[in-house]
Short mmCIF file of C-alpha atoms in Angstrom, two decimals:
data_model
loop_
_atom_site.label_atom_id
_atom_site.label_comp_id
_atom_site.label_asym_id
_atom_site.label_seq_id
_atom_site.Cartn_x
_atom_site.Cartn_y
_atom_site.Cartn_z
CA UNK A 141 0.00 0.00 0.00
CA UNK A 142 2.99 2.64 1.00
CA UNK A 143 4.99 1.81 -2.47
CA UNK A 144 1.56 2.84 -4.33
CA UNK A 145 1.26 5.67 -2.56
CA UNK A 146 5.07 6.62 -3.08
CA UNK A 147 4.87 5.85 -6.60
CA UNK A 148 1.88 8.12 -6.95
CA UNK A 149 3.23 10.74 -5.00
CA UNK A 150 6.47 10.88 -7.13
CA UNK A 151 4.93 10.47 -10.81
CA UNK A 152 2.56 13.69 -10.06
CA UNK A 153 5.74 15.76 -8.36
CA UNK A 154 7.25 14.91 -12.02
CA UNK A 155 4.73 15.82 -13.94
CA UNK A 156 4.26 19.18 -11.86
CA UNK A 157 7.89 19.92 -13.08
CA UNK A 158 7.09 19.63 -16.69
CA UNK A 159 5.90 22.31 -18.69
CA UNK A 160 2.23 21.11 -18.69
CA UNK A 161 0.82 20.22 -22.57
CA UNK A 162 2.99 23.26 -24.05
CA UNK A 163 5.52 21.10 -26.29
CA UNK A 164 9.49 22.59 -27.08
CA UNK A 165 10.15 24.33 -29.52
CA UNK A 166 11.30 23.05 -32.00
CA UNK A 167 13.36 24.65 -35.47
CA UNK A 168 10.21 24.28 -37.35
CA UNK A 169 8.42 26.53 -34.52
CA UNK A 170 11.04 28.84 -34.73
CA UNK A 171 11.04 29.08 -38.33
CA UNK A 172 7.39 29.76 -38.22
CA UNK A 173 7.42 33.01 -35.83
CA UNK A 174 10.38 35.10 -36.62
CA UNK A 175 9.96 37.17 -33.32
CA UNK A 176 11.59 34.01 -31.67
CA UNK A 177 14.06 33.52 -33.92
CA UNK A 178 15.40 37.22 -33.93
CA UNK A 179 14.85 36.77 -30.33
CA UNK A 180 17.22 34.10 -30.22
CA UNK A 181 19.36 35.56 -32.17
CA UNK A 182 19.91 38.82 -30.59
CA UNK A 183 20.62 36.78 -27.40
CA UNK A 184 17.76 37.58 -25.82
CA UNK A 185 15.98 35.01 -23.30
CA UNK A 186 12.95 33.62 -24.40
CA UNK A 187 11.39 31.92 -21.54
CA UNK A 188 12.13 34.95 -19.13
CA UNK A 189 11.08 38.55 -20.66
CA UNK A 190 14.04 41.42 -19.90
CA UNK A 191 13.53 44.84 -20.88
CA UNK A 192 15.04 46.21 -24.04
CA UNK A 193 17.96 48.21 -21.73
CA UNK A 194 21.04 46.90 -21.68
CA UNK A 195 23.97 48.86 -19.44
CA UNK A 196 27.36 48.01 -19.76
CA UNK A 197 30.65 49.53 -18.12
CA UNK A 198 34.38 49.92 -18.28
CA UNK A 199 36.92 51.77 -16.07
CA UNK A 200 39.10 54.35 -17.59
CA UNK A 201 42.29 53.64 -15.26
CA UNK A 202 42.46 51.96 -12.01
CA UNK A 203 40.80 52.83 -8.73
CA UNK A 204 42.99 54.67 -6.65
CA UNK A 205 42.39 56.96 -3.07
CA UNK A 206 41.91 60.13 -3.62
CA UNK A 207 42.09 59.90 -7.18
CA UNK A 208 39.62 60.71 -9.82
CA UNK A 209 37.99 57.60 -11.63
CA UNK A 210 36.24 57.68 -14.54
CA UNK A 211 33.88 54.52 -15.45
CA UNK A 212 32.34 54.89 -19.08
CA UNK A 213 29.03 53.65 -19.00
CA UNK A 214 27.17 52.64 -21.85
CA UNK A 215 23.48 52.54 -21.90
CA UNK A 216 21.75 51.02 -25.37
CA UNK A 217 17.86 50.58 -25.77
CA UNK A 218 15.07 49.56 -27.79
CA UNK A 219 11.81 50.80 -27.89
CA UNK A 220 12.39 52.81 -24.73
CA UNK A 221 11.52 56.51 -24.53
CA UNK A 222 11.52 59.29 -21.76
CA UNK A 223 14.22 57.98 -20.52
CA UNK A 224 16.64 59.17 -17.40
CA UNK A 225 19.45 58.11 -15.81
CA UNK A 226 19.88 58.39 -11.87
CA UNK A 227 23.74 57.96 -10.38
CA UNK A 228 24.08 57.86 -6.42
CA UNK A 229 26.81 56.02 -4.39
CA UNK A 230 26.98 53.60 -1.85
CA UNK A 231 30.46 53.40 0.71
CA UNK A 232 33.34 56.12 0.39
CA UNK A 233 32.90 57.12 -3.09
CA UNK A 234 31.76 60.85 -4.36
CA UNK A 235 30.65 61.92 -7.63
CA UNK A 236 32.15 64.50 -9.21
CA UNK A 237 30.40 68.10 -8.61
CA UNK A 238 31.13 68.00 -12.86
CA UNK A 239 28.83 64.89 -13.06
CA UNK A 240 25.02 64.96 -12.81
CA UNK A 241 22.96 62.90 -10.90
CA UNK A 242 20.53 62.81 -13.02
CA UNK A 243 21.38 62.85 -17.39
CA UNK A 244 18.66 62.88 -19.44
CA UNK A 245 19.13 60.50 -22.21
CA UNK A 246 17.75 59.97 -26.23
CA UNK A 247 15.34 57.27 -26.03
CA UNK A 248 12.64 57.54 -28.76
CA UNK A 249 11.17 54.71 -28.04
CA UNK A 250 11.24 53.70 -32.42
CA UNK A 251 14.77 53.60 -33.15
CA UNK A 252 17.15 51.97 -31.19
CA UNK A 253 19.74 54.07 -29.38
CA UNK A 254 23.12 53.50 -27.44
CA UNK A 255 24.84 56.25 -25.30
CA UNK A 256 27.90 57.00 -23.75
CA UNK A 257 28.87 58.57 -20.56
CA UNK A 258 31.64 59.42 -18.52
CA UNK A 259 30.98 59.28 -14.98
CA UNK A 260 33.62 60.90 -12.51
CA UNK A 261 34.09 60.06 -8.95
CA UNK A 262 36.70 59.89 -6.09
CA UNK A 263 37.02 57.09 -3.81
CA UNK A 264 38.05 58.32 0.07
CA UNK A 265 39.30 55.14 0.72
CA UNK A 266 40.57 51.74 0.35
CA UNK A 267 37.43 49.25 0.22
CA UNK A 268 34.57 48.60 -1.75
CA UNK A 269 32.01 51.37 -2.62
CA UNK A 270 29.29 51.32 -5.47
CA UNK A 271 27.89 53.40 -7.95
CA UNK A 272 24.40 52.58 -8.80
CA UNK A 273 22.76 53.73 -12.01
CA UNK A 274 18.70 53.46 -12.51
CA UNK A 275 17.51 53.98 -15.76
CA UNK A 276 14.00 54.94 -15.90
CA UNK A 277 11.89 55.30 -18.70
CA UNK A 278 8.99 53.56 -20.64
CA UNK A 279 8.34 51.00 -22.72
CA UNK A 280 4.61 50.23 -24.61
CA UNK A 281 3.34 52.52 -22.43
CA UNK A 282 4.46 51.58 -19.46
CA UNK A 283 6.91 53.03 -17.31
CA UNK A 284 9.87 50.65 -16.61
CA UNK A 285 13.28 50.73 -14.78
CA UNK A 286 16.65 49.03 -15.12
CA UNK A 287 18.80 49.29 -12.11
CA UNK A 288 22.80 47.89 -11.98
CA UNK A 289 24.94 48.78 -9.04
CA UNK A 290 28.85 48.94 -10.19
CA UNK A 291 31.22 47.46 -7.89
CA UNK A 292 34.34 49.76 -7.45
CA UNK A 293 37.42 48.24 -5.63
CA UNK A 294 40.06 50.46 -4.10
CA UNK A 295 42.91 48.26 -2.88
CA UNK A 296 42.87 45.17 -1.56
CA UNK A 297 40.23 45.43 1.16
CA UNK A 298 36.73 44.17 1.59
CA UNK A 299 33.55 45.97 2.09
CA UNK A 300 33.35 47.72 5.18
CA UNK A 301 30.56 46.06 7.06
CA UNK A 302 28.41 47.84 9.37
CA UNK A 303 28.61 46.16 12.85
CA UNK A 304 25.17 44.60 14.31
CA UNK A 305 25.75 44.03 17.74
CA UNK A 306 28.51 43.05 20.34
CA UNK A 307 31.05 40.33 19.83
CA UNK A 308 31.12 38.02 22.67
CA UNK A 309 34.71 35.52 23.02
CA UNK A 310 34.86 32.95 24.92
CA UNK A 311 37.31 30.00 25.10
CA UNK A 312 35.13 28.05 22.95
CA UNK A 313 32.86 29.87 20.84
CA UNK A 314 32.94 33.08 19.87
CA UNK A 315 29.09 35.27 19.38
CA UNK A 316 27.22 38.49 18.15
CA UNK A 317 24.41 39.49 20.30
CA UNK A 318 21.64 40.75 18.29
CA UNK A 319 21.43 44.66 17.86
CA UNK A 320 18.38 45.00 20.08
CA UNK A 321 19.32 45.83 23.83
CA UNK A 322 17.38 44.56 26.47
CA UNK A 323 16.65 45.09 30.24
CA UNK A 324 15.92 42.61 32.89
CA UNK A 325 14.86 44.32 35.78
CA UNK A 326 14.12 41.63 38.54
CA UNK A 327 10.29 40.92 40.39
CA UNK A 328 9.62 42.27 43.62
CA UNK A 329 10.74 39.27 45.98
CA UNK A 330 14.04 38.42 44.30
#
């Protein structure tokens, strides 16, 4: 009785995984609906939609402290118009008072369109900081965003983490209490 059960339990776990009564697709589908196959093509998923923005990134020299860095970023879209870019930083990185935090950008939303920016910043220290770019606009209608956060490494050192509580050695373990400080007040009688 527990084998049928098991056997029943695993052939409708398998069948959940499947893709239902959709069949692959096959060259012949592909052939048939060009969408797909310039979808393909293009490299663009076809099981999981993406939005037509694409941002790519390159840095001009190496990070170092308290020297400028420029990071060329390179924003192309399709079918996207309205659309603006928003730069902010995360860690001990500044953008230069020469570079916007906001740039207005070409999108027509017919044509497709690639752009080009130089962004300028100064990392205070050794570390890892961020610059994140959000690229707003819309698409069919629709407003949309693409956001990508740019790592940038100064040196050799890590992120700097912000601590969460107090570390606690012992000769055996060692433990961080959780940020939240509590008081225990004894009851009357103790």
């Amino acid at each position: 009785m527990n084998k049928w059960i098991l056997i029943a339990l695993a052939a409708g776990t398998l069948t959940a995984c499947g893709r239902g009564d959709q069949p692959a697709l096959t060259a012949a589908d592909m052939a048939e609906k060009p969408e797909i196959q310039a979808a393909t093509i293009a490299g663009d998923s076809i099981g999981k939609p993406t939005l037509p923005i694409k941002v790519d990134y390159t840095y001009a020299q190496t990070p170092t402290v308290g020297e400028p860095l420029t990071v060329q970023l390179r924003v192309e879209s399709r079918d996207i118009s309205a659309m603006t870019m928003n730069l902010s930083t995360r860690g001990e990185v500044a953008l230069s008072k020469s570079t916007p935090a906001s740039i207005a950008m070409k999108g027509n939303g017919v044509t497709p369109s690639a752009e080009t920016h130089d962004i300028v910043m100064t990392p205070a220290v050794e570390g890892r900081s961020y610059l994140n770019v959000v690229v707003n606009g819309t698409y069919i209608g629709e407003p949309v965003t693409k956001a990508v956060s740019i790592p940038i490494q100064v040196g050799s050192g890590g992120p700097s983490l912000s601590s969460n509580g107090a570390v606690i050695a012992t000769d055996v373990e060692v433990l961080t209490s959780m940020p939240a400080q509590q008081t225990v007040e004894p009851a009357d009688g103790e």
